[in-house]
Amino acid sequence: MSIPFDRITCDPAVVNGQACIRGMRLTVHRVLDALGTHPNREEVFAEYPELEEEDIRQALAYAAANLDDQ
């Protein structure tokens, strides 16, 4: 099953082509780091008010899809 990542963008002109949330300069890596640092999502939303719940869901799914199981 292919997971659509319509909120994850990769543009060479934005943050050197790193995976970002909706074309913003907010990388998937930064979102994942914030999720690991803050005990609840409300703190993540307070730090990054432009984020939406679906952005977080897709960032987690994108990271999982790009992990190497080998």
C-alpha positions as a printed Julia matrix, in Angstrom:
70×3 Matrix{Float64}:
  0.0    0.0    0.0
  1.37   3.39  -0.96
  0.94   6.18   1.57
  0.29   9.6    0.06
  2.46  12.31   1.58
  0.7   15.4    0.28
  2.02  17.51   3.18
  5.65  16.45   2.85
  7.6   18.43   0.27
 11.18  18.26  -0.99
 12.37  21.33  -2.86
 16.07  21.88  -3.58
 15.51  25.62  -3.0
 14.13  25.07   0.51
 16.47  23.8    3.26
 18.71  22.09   0.7
 15.96  19.74  -0.43
 15.28  18.2    2.98
 11.8   16.82   3.57
  9.67  19.69   4.88
  6.13  20.27   6.05
  3.96  21.89   3.36
  6.84  23.76   1.71
  7.72  25.62   4.9
 11.24  25.77   6.28
 10.11  23.31   8.95
 11.75  19.96   8.32
 10.33  16.55   9.1
 13.47  15.99  11.18
 12.7   19.05  13.33
  9.11  17.88  13.87
 10.28  14.42  14.9
 12.85  15.92  17.23
 10.17  18.12  18.83
  7.9   15.1   19.3
 10.72  13.27  21.04
 11.56  16.24  23.25
  8.11  17.35  24.38
  5.97  15.07  26.53
  2.75  16.02  24.75
  1.69  17.36  21.39
  0.23  20.54  22.86
  3.78  21.65  23.62
  4.8   20.88  20.04
  1.87  22.91  18.73
  2.82  25.76  21.07
  6.39  25.74  19.73
  5.27  25.36  16.1
  1.8   26.95  15.83
  1.79  26.49  12.05
  1.69  22.71  12.49
 -1.53  20.75  12.17
 -2.3   17.28  13.46
 -2.17  15.85   9.92
  1.34  17.32   9.47
  2.53  15.34  12.49
  0.8   12.16  11.34
  2.42  12.39   7.92
  5.85  13.26   9.37
  5.72  10.1   11.5
  4.48   7.98   8.59
  7.14   9.45   6.27
  9.89   8.65   8.75
  8.6    5.1    9.22
  8.34   4.57   5.45
 11.95   5.68   5.0
 13.51   3.49   7.67
 15.64   0.64   6.42
 14.45  -2.65   7.95
 17.64  -4.49   7.01
